[in-house]
Coordinates of N, CA and C in Angstrom, one line a residue:
M21 N 23.1 6.3 -23.2 CA 22.8 5.0 -22.7 C 21.9 5.0 -21.6
K22 N 20.9 4.1 -21.7 CA 19.8 4.1 -20.6 C 20.3 3.3 -19.4
R23 N 19.9 3.7 -18.2 CA 20.2 3.0 -17.0 C 18.9 2.7 -16.3
R24 N 18.9 1.6 -15.5 CA 17.8 1.3 -14.7 C 17.8 2.1 -13.4
L25 N 16.8 2.9 -13.2 CA 16.7 3.8 -12.0 C 15.6 3.4 -11.1
A26 N 15.7 3.7 -9.8 CA 14.6 3.4 -8.9 C 14.4 4.7 -8.1
L27 N 13.1 4.9 -7.8 CA 12.7 6.1 -7.0 C 12.0 5.6 -5.7
R28 N 12.1 6.3 -4.7 CA 11.3 6.1 -3.5 C 10.3 7.3 -3.5
I29 N 9.0 7.0 -3.5 CA 8.1 8.1 -3.5 C 7.0 7.9 -2.4
K30 N 6.2 8.9 -2.2 CA 5.0 8.7 -1.3 C 3.9 9.5 -1.9
Y31 N 2.7 9.1 -1.6 CA 1.5 9.9 -2.1 C 0.3 9.7 -1.3
C32 N -0.5 10.7 -1.3 CA -1.9 10.6 -0.8 C -2.8 10.2 -1.9
G33 N -3.5 9.1 -1.7 CA -4.2 8.5 -2.8 C -5.7 9.0 -3.0
T34 N -6.1 10.0 -2.2 CA -7.5 10.4 -2.2 C -8.0 10.8 -3.6
A35 N -7.1 11.6 -4.3 CA -7.6 12.1 -5.6 C -7.4 11.2 -6.8
Y36 N -6.8 10.0 -6.6 CA -6.4 9.1 -7.6 C -7.1 7.8 -7.6
H37 N -7.3 7.2 -8.9 CA -7.9 5.9 -9.0 C -6.8 4.8 -8.9
G38 N -6.1 4.9 -7.9 CA -5.0 3.9 -7.7 C -3.7 4.3 -8.3
W39 N -2.8 3.4 -8.3 CA -1.4 3.6 -8.9 C -1.5 3.4 -10.4
Q40 N -2.0 2.3 -10.9 CA -1.8 1.9 -12.3 C -2.6 2.7 -13.3
R41 N -1.9 3.1 -14.4 CA -2.4 3.9 -15.4 C -3.7 3.2 -16.0
Q42 N -4.7 4.1 -16.2 CA -6.0 3.6 -16.8 C -6.5 4.5 -17.9
E43 N -7.4 4.1 -18.7 CA -7.8 4.8 -19.8 C -8.6 6.1 -19.5
K44 N -9.5 6.0 -18.5 CA -10.4 7.2 -18.2 C -10.1 7.9 -16.9
D45 N -9.5 7.2 -15.9 CA -9.4 7.8 -14.6 C -7.9 8.2 -14.4
I46 N -7.8 9.3 -13.6 CA -6.4 9.8 -13.3 C -5.8 8.9 -12.2
T47 N -4.5 8.5 -12.4 CA -3.8 7.6 -11.5 C -2.4 8.2 -11.2
V48 N -1.8 7.7 -10.1 CA -0.5 8.2 -9.7 C 0.5 7.9 -10.8
Q49 N 0.5 6.7 -11.4 CA 1.4 6.4 -12.4 C 1.4 7.4 -13.6
E50 N 0.2 7.7 -14.0 CA 0.1 8.7 -15.2 C 0.7 10.0 -14.8
V51 N 0.4 10.5 -13.6 CA 0.9 11.8 -13.2 C 2.4 11.8 -13.1
L52 N 3.0 10.7 -12.5 CA 4.4 10.6 -12.3 C 5.1 10.5 -13.6
E53 N 4.6 9.7 -14.5 CA 5.2 9.5 -15.8 C 5.2 10.8 -16.6
R54 N 4.2 11.6 -16.5 CA 4.2 12.9 -17.2 C 5.3 13.8 -16.7
A55 N 5.5 13.8 -15.3 CA 6.6 14.6 -14.7 C 8.0 14.1 -15.2
L56 N 8.1 12.7 -15.2 CA 9.4 12.1 -15.6 C 9.7 12.5 -17.1
E57 N 8.7 12.4 -17.9 CA 9.0 12.6 -19.4 C 9.4 14.1 -19.6
T58 N 8.7 15.0 -18.9 CA 9.1 16.4 -19.0 C 10.5 16.7 -18.5
T59 N 10.8 16.1 -17.3 CA 12.0 16.3 -16.7 C 13.2 15.7 -17.4
C60 N 13.0 14.4 -17.8 CA 14.1 13.7 -18.5 C 14.1 13.9 -20.0
E61 N 13.1 14.5 -20.5 CA 13.0 14.8 -22.0 C 13.1 13.5 -22.8
E62 N 12.3 12.5 -22.4 CA 12.3 11.3 -23.2 C 11.1 10.5 -22.7
P63 N 10.6 9.6 -23.6 CA 9.4 8.7 -23.1 C 9.8 7.9 -21.9
I64 N 9.0 7.7 -21.0 CA 9.2 7.0 -19.8 C 8.1 6.1 -19.5
R65 N 8.3 4.8 -19.2 CA 7.3 3.9 -18.7 C 7.8 3.3 -17.4
T66 N 7.0 3.4 -16.4 CA 7.5 3.0 -15.0 C 6.9 1.7 -14.7
V67 N 7.5 1.0 -13.7 CA 7.0 -0.2 -13.0 C 6.8 0.2 -11.6
G68 N 5.7 0.0 -11.0 CA 5.4 0.3 -9.6 C 5.5 -1.0 -8.8
C69 N 5.7 -0.9 -7.5 CA 5.9 -2.0 -6.6 C 4.6 -2.8 -6.4
G70 N 3.4 -2.2 -6.8 CA 2.2 -2.9 -6.6 C 1.0 -2.0 -7.0
R71 N -0.2 -2.6 -7.2 CA -1.3 -1.9 -7.5 C -2.1 -1.4 -6.2
T72 N -2.0 -0.2 -5.9 CA -2.8 0.3 -4.8 C -4.2 0.7 -5.4
D73 N -5.3 0.4 -4.6 CA -6.6 0.7 -5.1 C -6.9 2.2 -5.0
A74 N -8.0 2.6 -5.6 CA -8.5 4.0 -5.6 C -8.6 4.4 -4.1
G75 N -8.0 5.6 -3.8 CA -8.1 6.1 -2.5 C -7.1 5.6 -1.5
V76 N -6.4 4.6 -1.8 CA -5.4 4.0 -0.9 C -4.1 4.9 -1.0
H77 N -3.4 5.1 0.1 CA -2.2 5.9 0.2 C -0.9 5.1 0.2
A78 N 0.2 5.7 0.0 CA 1.5 5.1 0.1 C 2.4 6.0 0.9
R79 N 2.7 5.6 2.1 CA 3.7 6.3 2.8 C 5.1 6.0 2.3
V80 N 5.3 4.9 1.6 CA 6.5 4.6 0.9 C 6.1 3.7 -0.3
Y81 N 6.7 4.0 -1.4 CA 6.4 3.3 -2.7 C 7.7 3.3 -3.5
C82 N 7.9 2.2 -4.3 CA 9.1 2.1 -5.1 C 8.7 2.0 -6.6
V83 N 9.4 2.7 -7.4 CA 9.2 2.8 -8.8 C 10.5 2.5 -9.6
S84 N 10.4 1.7 -10.6 CA 11.6 1.5 -11.5 C 11.3 1.9 -12.9
F85 N 12.4 2.3 -13.6 CA 12.2 2.7 -15.0 C 13.6 2.9 -15.6
D86 N 13.6 2.9 -16.9 CA 14.9 3.1 -17.7 C 15.0 4.5 -18.2
S87 N 16.1 5.1 -18.1 CA 16.3 6.5 -18.6 C 17.8 6.8 -18.9
S88 N 17.9 7.7 -19.9 CA 19.3 8.2 -20.2 C 19.5 9.6 -19.7
T89 N 18.7 10.0 -18.8 CA 18.9 11.4 -18.2 C 20.3 11.7 -17.7
K90 N 20.7 12.9 -17.9 CA 22.0 13.3 -17.4 C 21.9 14.1 -16.0
I91 N 20.6 14.2 -15.6 CA 20.4 14.9 -14.3 C 21.0 14.1 -13.2
P92 N 21.8 14.7 -12.3 CA 22.4 14.0 -11.2 C 21.3 13.4 -10.3
L93 N 21.4 12.2 -9.9 CA 20.3 11.5 -9.2 C 20.0 12.2 -7.9
D94 N 20.9 12.9 -7.2 CA 20.6 13.5 -6.0 C 19.8 14.8 -6.2
R95 N 19.7 15.2 -7.5 CA 18.9 16.4 -7.9 C 17.6 16.0 -8.5
L96 N 17.5 14.8 -9.0 CA 16.3 14.4 -9.7 C 15.0 14.5 -8.8
P97 N 15.0 14.1 -7.6 CA 13.8 14.3 -6.8 C 13.3 15.7 -6.8
L98 N 14.2 16.7 -6.6 CA 13.8 18.1 -6.6 C 13.2 18.5 -7.9
A99 N 13.9 18.1 -9.0 CA 13.4 18.4 -10.3 C 12.0 17.9 -10.6
L100 N 11.8 16.6 -10.1 CA 10.4 16.0 -10.3 C 9.4 16.7 -9.4
N101 N 9.7 17.0 -8.2 CA 8.8 17.5 -7.3 C 8.3 18.9 -7.7
A102 N 9.1 19.6 -8.5 CA 8.7 20.9 -9.0 C 7.6 20.8 -10.0
R103 N 7.5 19.6 -10.6 CA 6.4 19.3 -11.6 C 5.3 18.4 -11.1
L104 N 5.4 18.0 -9.9 CA 4.3 17.1 -9.4 C 3.4 17.9 -8.5
P105 N 2.1 17.4 -8.4 CA 1.2 18.0 -7.5 C 1.6 17.8 -6.0
D106 N 0.9 18.5 -5.1 CA 1.3 18.5 -3.7 C 1.1 17.1 -3.0
D107 N 0.2 16.3 -3.6 CA -0.1 15.0 -3.0 C 0.8 13.8 -3.5
I108 N 1.8 14.2 -4.2 CA 2.8 13.2 -4.6 C 4.2 13.8 -4.4
A109 N 5.1 13.0 -3.8 CA 6.5 13.5 -3.6 C 7.5 12.4 -3.8
V110 N 8.6 12.8 -4.5 CA 9.7 11.9 -4.7 C 10.8 12.2 -3.7
E111 N 11.2 11.2 -2.9 CA 12.1 11.4 -1.8 C 13.5 11.0 -2.2
A112 N 13.7 10.0 -3.1 CA 15.1 9.6 -3.4 C 15.1 8.9 -4.7
A113 N 16.3 8.9 -5.3 CA 16.5 8.3 -6.6 C 17.9 7.7 -6.7
I114 N 18.0 6.4 -7.2 CA 19.4 5.8 -7.3 C 19.4 5.0 -8.6
E115 N 20.6 4.6 -9.0 CA 20.8 3.7 -10.1 C 20.7 2.3 -9.5
A116 N 19.8 1.5 -10.1 CA 19.6 0.1 -9.6 C 20.3 -0.9 -10.5
E117 N 20.3 -2.2 -10.1 CA 20.9 -3.2 -11.0 C 20.0 -3.3 -12.3
P118 N 20.7 -3.7 -13.4 CA 20.0 -3.7 -14.7 C 18.7 -4.6 -14.7
D119 N 18.7 -5.6 -13.8 CA 17.5 -6.5 -13.8 C 16.5 -6.2 -12.7
F120 N 16.7 -5.0 -12.0 CA 15.8 -4.7 -10.9 C 14.4 -4.4 -11.5
N121 N 13.4 -4.8 -10.8 CA 12.0 -4.6 -11.1 C 11.3 -4.3 -9.9
A122 N 10.6 -3.1 -9.8 CA 10.0 -2.7 -8.5 C 9.1 -3.7 -8.0
I123 N 8.3 -4.4 -8.8 CA 7.3 -5.4 -8.2 C 7.9 -6.8 -8.1
L124 N 8.7 -7.2 -9.1 CA 9.2 -8.6 -9.0 C 10.3 -8.7 -8.0
S125 N 11.1 -7.7 -7.8 CA 12.2 -7.7 -6.8 C 11.8 -7.5 -5.4
C126 N 10.5 -7.2 -5.2 CA 10.1 -6.9 -3.8 C 9.9 -8.2 -3.0
V127 N 10.5 -8.2 -1.8 CA 10.5 -9.4 -1.0 C 9.3 -9.5 -0.2
K128 N 8.8 -8.5 0.4 CA 7.6 -8.4 1.2 C 7.2 -7.0 1.4
K129 N 5.9 -6.8 1.8 CA 5.3 -5.5 1.9 C 4.5 -5.4 3.2
E130 N 4.4 -4.2 3.7 CA 3.6 -4.0 4.9 C 2.5 -2.9 4.6
Y131 N 1.3 -3.2 5.0 CA 0.2 -2.2 4.9 C -0.2 -1.9 6.3
T132 N -0.6 -0.6 6.5 CA -1.1 -0.1 7.8 C -2.5 0.4 7.5
Y133 N -3.4 0.0 8.5 CA -4.8 0.5 8.4 C -5.2 1.2 9.7
Q134 N -5.8 2.4 9.6 CA -6.2 3.2 10.7 C -7.7 3.2 10.8
I135 N -8.2 3.0 12.0 CA -9.6 3.1 12.3 C -9.8 4.1 13.5
L136 N -10.5 5.2 13.2 CA -10.9 6.1 14.2 C -12.2 5.6 14.9
N137 N -12.0 5.0 16.1 CA -13.1 4.4 16.8 C -13.6 5.3 17.9
A138 N -14.4 6.3 17.5 CA -14.8 7.4 18.4 C -16.3 7.7 18.1
R139 N -16.9 8.4 19.0 CA -18.3 8.8 18.8 C -18.4 9.9 17.8
I140 N -17.4 10.8 17.7 CA -17.5 11.9 16.8 C -16.4 11.8 15.8
R141 N -16.7 12.1 14.6 CA -15.7 12.0 13.5 C -14.7 13.2 13.6
D142 N -13.5 13.0 13.1 CA -12.5 14.1 13.0 C -12.3 14.5 11.6
P143 N -12.7 15.6 11.1 CA -12.5 16.0 9.7 C -11.1 16.0 9.2
F144 N -10.1 16.3 10.2 CA -8.7 16.3 9.8 C -8.1 14.9 9.5
L145 N -8.8 13.9 10.1 CA -8.3 12.5 9.9 C -9.1 11.8 8.8
A146 N -10.2 12.4 8.3 CA -11.1 11.8 7.4 C -10.4 11.1 6.2
P147 N -9.4 11.8 5.5 CA -8.8 11.2 4.4 C -7.9 10.0 4.7
Y148 N -7.6 9.8 6.0 CA -6.5 8.8 6.3 C -6.9 7.8 7.3
A149 N -8.2 7.9 7.8 CA -8.6 6.9 8.8 C -10.1 6.6 8.6
Y150 N -10.5 5.3 8.7 CA -11.8 4.9 8.6 C -12.6 5.2 9.9
F151 N -13.6 6.0 9.8 CA -14.4 6.4 11.0 C -15.4 5.3 11.3
H152 N -15.3 4.7 12.5 CA -16.2 3.6 12.9 C -16.7 4.0 14.3
P153 N -17.9 4.6 14.4 CA -18.4 5.1 15.7 C -18.9 4.0 16.7
K154 N -19.1 2.8 16.3 CA -19.6 1.7 17.2 C -18.3 1.2 17.9
P155 N -18.4 0.8 19.2 CA -17.3 0.3 19.9 C -16.6 -0.9 19.3
L156 N -15.3 -1.0 19.3 CA -14.6 -2.1 18.8 C -13.7 -2.7 19.8
D157 N -13.6 -4.0 19.9 CA -12.8 -4.7 20.8 C -11.4 -5.1 20.2
H158 N -10.4 -4.2 20.4 CA -9.2 -4.4 19.7 C -8.4 -5.7 20.1
E159 N -8.7 -6.2 21.3 CA -8.1 -7.4 21.8 C -8.6 -8.6 21.1
R160 N -9.9 -8.6 20.8 CA -10.5 -9.7 20.0 C -10.0 -9.6 18.6
M161 N -9.9 -8.4 18.1 CA -9.3 -8.2 16.7 C -7.9 -8.7 16.6
A162 N -7.1 -8.5 17.7 CA -5.7 -9.0 17.7 C -5.7 -10.6 17.7
E163 N -6.6 -11.2 18.4 CA -6.7 -12.6 18.4 C -7.1 -13.1 17.0
G164 N -8.0 -12.5 16.3 CA -8.4 -12.9 15.0 C -7.2 -12.6 14.0
A165 N -6.5 -11.5 14.2 CA -5.4 -11.2 13.3 C -4.3 -12.3 13.3
A166 N -4.1 -12.9 14.5 CA -3.1 -13.9 14.7 C -3.4 -15.2 13.9
A167 N -4.7 -15.4 13.6 CA -5.2 -16.6 12.9 C -4.8 -16.5 11.4
F168 N -4.6 -15.3 10.9 CA -4.2 -15.1 9.5 C -2.7 -15.3 9.3
V169 N -1.9 -15.3 10.3 CA -0.5 -15.4 10.2 C -0.1 -16.8 9.7
G170 N 0.8 -16.8 8.8 CA 1.3 -18.1 8.2 C 1.0 -18.2 6.7
T171 N 1.3 -19.4 6.1 CA 1.0 -19.6 4.7 C -0.3 -20.3 4.5
H172 N -1.2 -19.6 3.8 CA -2.6 -20.1 3.6 C -3.0 -19.7 2.2
D173 N -4.1 -20.3 1.8 CA -4.8 -19.9 0.6 C -5.8 -18.8 1.0
F174 N -5.6 -17.6 0.5 CA -6.4 -16.4 0.9 C -7.5 -16.1 0.0
A175 N -8.0 -17.0 -0.8 CA -9.1 -16.8 -1.7 C -10.3 -16.3 -1.0
A176 N -10.5 -16.7 0.3 CA -11.7 -16.3 1.1 C -11.7 -14.8 1.4
V177 N -10.5 -14.1 1.3 CA -10.5 -12.7 1.6 C -9.9 -12.0 0.3
R178 N -10.4 -12.3 -0.8 CA -9.9 -11.7 -2.1 C -11.1 -11.4 -2.9
S179 N -11.1 -10.2 -3.4 CA -12.1 -9.7 -4.3 C -11.8 -10.1 -5.8
V180 N -12.8 -10.4 -6.6 CA -12.5 -10.8 -7.9 C -12.0 -9.5 -8.7
G181 N -10.9 -9.7 -9.4 CA -10.3 -8.5 -10.0 C -9.2 -9.0 -10.9
T182 N -8.0 -8.7 -10.5 CA -6.8 -9.0 -11.3 C -6.6 -10.5 -11.2
Q183 N -6.1 -11.1 -12.3 CA -5.7 -12.5 -12.4 C -4.4 -12.8 -11.7
T184 N -4.3 -13.9 -11.0 CA -3.1 -14.4 -10.4 C -3.0 -15.9 -10.5
K185 N -1.7 -16.3 -10.5 CA -1.5 -17.8 -10.7 C -1.9 -18.6 -9.5
T186 N -1.8 -18.0 -8.3 CA -2.1 -18.7 -7.1 C -2.6 -17.7 -6.1
T187 N -3.5 -18.2 -5.2 CA -4.0 -17.3 -4.1 C -3.4 -17.7 -2.8
V188 N -2.3 -18.4 -2.8 CA -1.5 -18.8 -1.6 C -0.6 -17.6 -1.3
R189 N -0.6 -17.1 -0.1 CA 0.4 -16.1 0.3 C 0.8 -16.4 1.7
T190 N 1.9 -15.8 2.1 CA 2.5 -15.9 3.5 C 2.3 -14.6 4.2
V191 N 1.6 -14.6 5.3 CA 1.5 -13.4 6.2 C 2.5 -13.5 7.3
H192 N 3.4 -12.6 7.4 CA 4.5 -12.7 8.3 C 4.1 -12.2 9.7
Y193 N 3.3 -11.1 9.7 CA 2.8 -10.7 11.0 C 1.5 -9.8 10.7
F194 N 0.7 -9.8 11.8 CA -0.5 -9.0 11.7 C -0.8 -8.5 13.1
D195 N -0.4 -7.2 13.3 CA -0.5 -6.6 14.6 C -1.6 -5.6 14.7
V196 N -2.2 -5.6 15.9 CA -3.3 -4.7 16.2 C -3.0 -4.0 17.5
E197 N -3.1 -2.6 17.5 CA -2.9 -1.9 18.7 C -3.8 -0.7 18.8
R198 N -4.1 -0.3 20.0 CA -5.0 0.9 20.2 C -4.3 1.9 21.0
Q199 N -4.4 3.2 20.6 CA -3.9 4.3 21.3 C -5.1 5.3 21.3
G200 N -5.7 5.5 22.5 CA -6.9 6.4 22.5 C -8.0 5.9 21.6
D201 N -8.5 6.8 20.7 CA -9.5 6.4 19.8 C -9.0 5.8 18.5
M202 N -7.7 5.7 18.3 CA -7.2 5.2 17.1 C -6.7 3.7 17.2
I203 N -7.3 2.9 16.4 CA -6.9 1.5 16.3 C -6.0 1.4 15.0
T204 N -4.8 0.9 15.2 CA -3.9 0.7 14.0 C -3.6 -0.8 13.8
L205 N -3.7 -1.2 12.6 CA -3.5 -2.6 12.2 C -2.3 -2.6 11.2
R206 N -1.3 -3.4 11.4 CA -0.2 -3.5 10.5 C -0.1 -5.0 10.1
V207 N -0.1 -5.2 8.7 CA 0.0 -6.6 8.2 C 1.1 -6.6 7.2
C208 N 2.0 -7.6 7.3 CA 3.1 -7.8 6.4 C 3.0 -9.2 5.7
A209 N 3.2 -9.2 4.4 CA 3.1 -10.5 3.7 C 4.0 -10.4 2.5
N210 N 4.3 -11.6 1.9 CA 5.1 -11.7 0.7 C 4.4 -11.2 -0.5
G211 N 3.1 -11.0 -0.4 CA 2.3 -10.4 -1.5 C 0.9 -10.4 -1.0
F212 N 0.1 -9.5 -1.7 CA -1.3 -9.3 -1.4 C -2.2 -9.5 -2.6
L213 N -3.3 -10.2 -2.4 CA -4.3 -10.4 -3.4 C -5.1 -9.1 -3.5
Y214 N -6.0 -9.0 -4.5 CA -6.8 -7.8 -4.7 C -7.8 -7.7 -3.5
N215 N -7.7 -6.5 -2.8 CA -8.5 -6.2 -1.6 C -8.2 -7.2 -0.4
M216 N -7.2 -7.9 -0.5 CA -6.9 -8.9 0.6 C -6.8 -8.2 2.0
A217 N -6.0 -7.2 2.1 CA -5.8 -6.5 3.3 C -7.1 -6.0 3.9
R218 N -7.8 -5.3 3.0 CA -9.1 -4.7 3.5 C -10.2 -5.7 3.8
A219 N -10.2 -6.9 3.2 CA -11.1 -7.9 3.5 C -10.7 -8.6 4.8
M220 N -9.4 -8.8 5.1 CA -9.0 -9.3 6.3 C -9.4 -8.4 7.5
I221 N -9.3 -7.1 7.3 CA -9.6 -6.2 8.3 C -11.1 -6.1 8.5
G222 N -11.9 -6.2 7.5 CA -13.3 -6.3 7.6 C -13.7 -7.6 8.4
T223 N -13.0 -8.7 8.2 CA -13.3 -9.9 8.9 C -13.0 -9.7 10.4
L224 N -12.0 -8.9 10.7 CA -11.7 -8.6 12.1 C -12.7 -7.7 12.7
L225 N -13.4 -6.9 12.0 CA -14.5 -6.1 12.5 C -15.6 -7.1 12.9
Y226 N -15.9 -8.1 12.1 CA -16.9 -9.1 12.4 C -16.5 -9.9 13.7
V227 N -15.2 -10.1 13.8 CA -14.7 -10.8 15.0 C -15.0 -10.0 16.3
S228 N -14.7 -8.7 16.2 CA -15.0 -7.7 17.3 C -16.5 -7.7 17.6
Q229 N -17.3 -7.8 16.6 CA -18.8 -7.8 16.8 C -19.4 -9.1 17.2
G230 N -18.6 -10.1 17.2 CA -19.1 -11.5 17.6 C -19.7 -12.2 16.5
K231 N -19.6 -11.7 15.2 CA -20.2 -12.4 14.1 C -19.4 -13.6 13.6
I232 N -18.1 -13.5 13.9 CA -17.1 -14.5 13.5 C -16.2 -14.7 14.7
A233 N -16.0 -16.0 15.1 CA -15.0 -16.3 16.2 C -13.6 -16.4 15.6
S234 N -12.6 -16.0 16.4 CA -11.2 -16.1 15.9 C -10.9 -17.5 15.5
E235 N -11.3 -18.4 16.3 CA -11.0 -19.8 16.0 C -11.6 -20.4 14.7
E236 N -12.6 -19.6 14.1 CA -13.2 -20.0 12.9 C -12.4 -19.6 11.7
I237 N -11.5 -18.7 11.8 CA -10.8 -18.1 10.6 C -10.1 -19.2 9.8
P238 N -9.3 -20.1 10.5 CA -8.6 -21.1 9.6 C -9.6 -21.9 8.8
A239 N -10.7 -22.3 9.3 CA -11.7 -23.0 8.6 C -12.3 -22.2 7.4
L240 N -12.5 -20.9 7.7 CA -13.1 -20.0 6.6 C -12.1 -19.9 5.5
L241 N -10.8 -19.8 5.8 CA -9.7 -19.7 4.8 C -9.7 -21.0 4.0
A242 N -9.9 -22.2 4.7 CA -9.8 -23.4 4.0 C -11.0 -23.6 3.0
K243 N -12.2 -23.0 3.4 CA -13.3 -23.1 2.5 C -13.2 -22.2 1.2
G244 N -12.4 -21.1 1.4 CA -12.2 -20.2 0.2 C -13.4 -19.5 -0.3
D245 N -14.4 -19.3 0.5 CA -15.6 -18.7 0.0 C -15.7 -17.2 0.5
R246 N -15.5 -16.3 -0.4 CA -15.5 -14.9 0.0 C -16.8 -14.4 0.7
R247 N -17.9 -15.1 0.5 CA -19.2 -14.7 1.0 C -19.2 -15.0 2.5
L248 N -18.3 -15.8 3.1 CA -18.4 -16.2 4.5 C -17.5 -15.3 5.4
T249 N -16.7 -14.5 4.8 CA -15.8 -13.6 5.6 C -16.4 -12.2 5.7
G250 N -15.7 -11.3 6.3 CA -16.2 -9.9 6.5 C -16.1 -9.0 5.3
P251 N -16.7 -7.8 5.5 CA -16.7 -6.9 4.4 C -15.4 -6.3 4.0
T252 N -15.3 -5.7 2.9 CA -14.1 -5.0 2.5 C -14.2 -3.6 3.0
V253 N -13.3 -3.2 4.0 CA -13.4 -1.9 4.6 C -13.0 -0.8 3.6
P254 N -13.4 0.4 3.9 CA -13.1 1.5 3.0 C -11.6 1.8 2.7
A255 N -11.3 2.4 1.6 CA -9.9 2.5 1.2 C -9.2 3.6 2.0
E256 N -9.9 4.6 2.5 CA -9.1 5.7 3.0 C -8.2 5.4 4.2
G257 N -8.5 4.3 5.0 CA -7.7 4.0 6.1 C -6.4 3.3 5.8
L258 N -6.3 2.9 4.5 CA -5.2 2.0 4.2 C -4.0 2.7 3.5
A259 N -2.8 2.3 3.9 CA -1.6 2.9 3.4 C -0.5 1.9 3.3
L260 N 0.2 1.8 2.1 CA 1.4 1.0 2.0 C 2.5 1.7 2.9
S261 N 3.0 0.9 3.8 CA 3.9 1.6 4.8 C 5.3 1.1 4.9
R262 N 5.6 -0.1 4.3 CA 7.0 -0.5 4.3 C 7.2 -1.5 3.2
L263 N 8.4 -1.5 2.6 CA 8.8 -2.4 1.5 C 10.2 -3.0 1.8
W264 N 10.4 -4.2 1.4 CA 11.7 -4.9 1.6 C 12.3 -5.3 0.3
Y265 N 13.5 -4.8 0.1 CA 14.3 -5.2 -1.1 C 15.7 -5.6 -0.7
E266 N 16.4 -6.3 -1.6 CA 17.8 -6.6 -1.4 C 18.7 -5.4 -1.9
G267 N 19.9 -5.3 -1.4 CA 20.9 -4.4 -2.0 C 20.6 -3.0 -1.8
A268 N 21.1 -2.2 -2.8 CA 21.1 -0.7 -2.7 C 19.6 -0.2 -2.6
V269 N 18.7 -0.8 -3.4 CA 17.3 -0.3 -3.3 C 16.7 -0.5 -1.9
G270 N 17.1 -1.7 -1.3 CA 16.6 -1.9 0.1 C 17.1 -0.9 1.0
E271 N 18.4 -0.5 0.8 CA 19.0 0.6 1.7 C 18.3 1.9 1.5
M272 N 17.9 2.2 0.2 CA 17.2 3.4 -0.1 C 15.8 3.4 0.6
M273 N 15.2 2.3 0.5 CA 13.8 2.3 1.0 C 13.8 2.4 2.6
D274 N 14.9 2.0 3.2 CA 15.0 2.0 4.7 C 15.7 3.3 5.2
A275 N 16.2 4.1 4.3 CA 17.0 5.2 4.7 C 16.2 6.3 5.4
E276 N 16.8 7.1 6.2 CA 16.1 8.2 6.9 C 15.6 9.1 5.8
K277 N 14.4 9.7 6.1 CA 13.8 10.6 5.2 C 14.7 11.9 5.1
P278 N 14.7 12.6 4.0 CA 15.5 13.8 3.9 C 15.1 14.9 4.9
S279 N 16.1 15.7 5.3 CA 15.8 16.7 6.2 C 15.0 17.9 5.6
K280 N 14.4 18.7 6.4 CA 13.6 19.8 5.8 C 14.5 20.9 5.1
F281 N 15.7 21.0 5.5 CA 16.6 22.1 4.9 C 17.8 21.5 4.3

């Protein structure tokens, strides 16, 4: 008898063309499903909590699927990790409610973006932070970020790509902080349009540079013209960093990470 299972995973997206399975390019979903099918000895089709773009990382990610495996769920992560490459790791597995769906059941998501704002690049940070050598004003960026908070039509910061019924979303918070040369931006919303987070951050770069004023952002959103807002920043600085669910899956996603031993 098949059960609905949920996994908490994490991955470095550098080598992958995003999460979702594609015909020609290698993706996280394809690699994970191969490991699941070998481990569970049955065909597996997964549902991920969202489409991350090529090169985008996930510090936390939720996957749901149906399986009749007899492997104890506390042992399933170890069995899967033995078959996965080093840049993907399964941290936990539980039985979910029969109607649980990793994307449809997700209440809200947080993305984190890192900008290395220094004169000299750091090769060890290159896969995980966008190197921007020109000075940035993080206080101006924070003022601009606050203008995105609330319920708006975000068509002005959306790239043409996947189809969606509406471009209205609710941004719950958008925080900007600086520690030394690293600027970290955290944005939480009930959903994200294609390239929305990266386009909002590109717009904040324009705010820092004086090309767009913070107080102009509401009007730009109202116009809905992608050409009037900032660029889409590179993928390497972006990571899915938190997910909110109800019930047991929510507890799994918020649980402390497993110990080393």
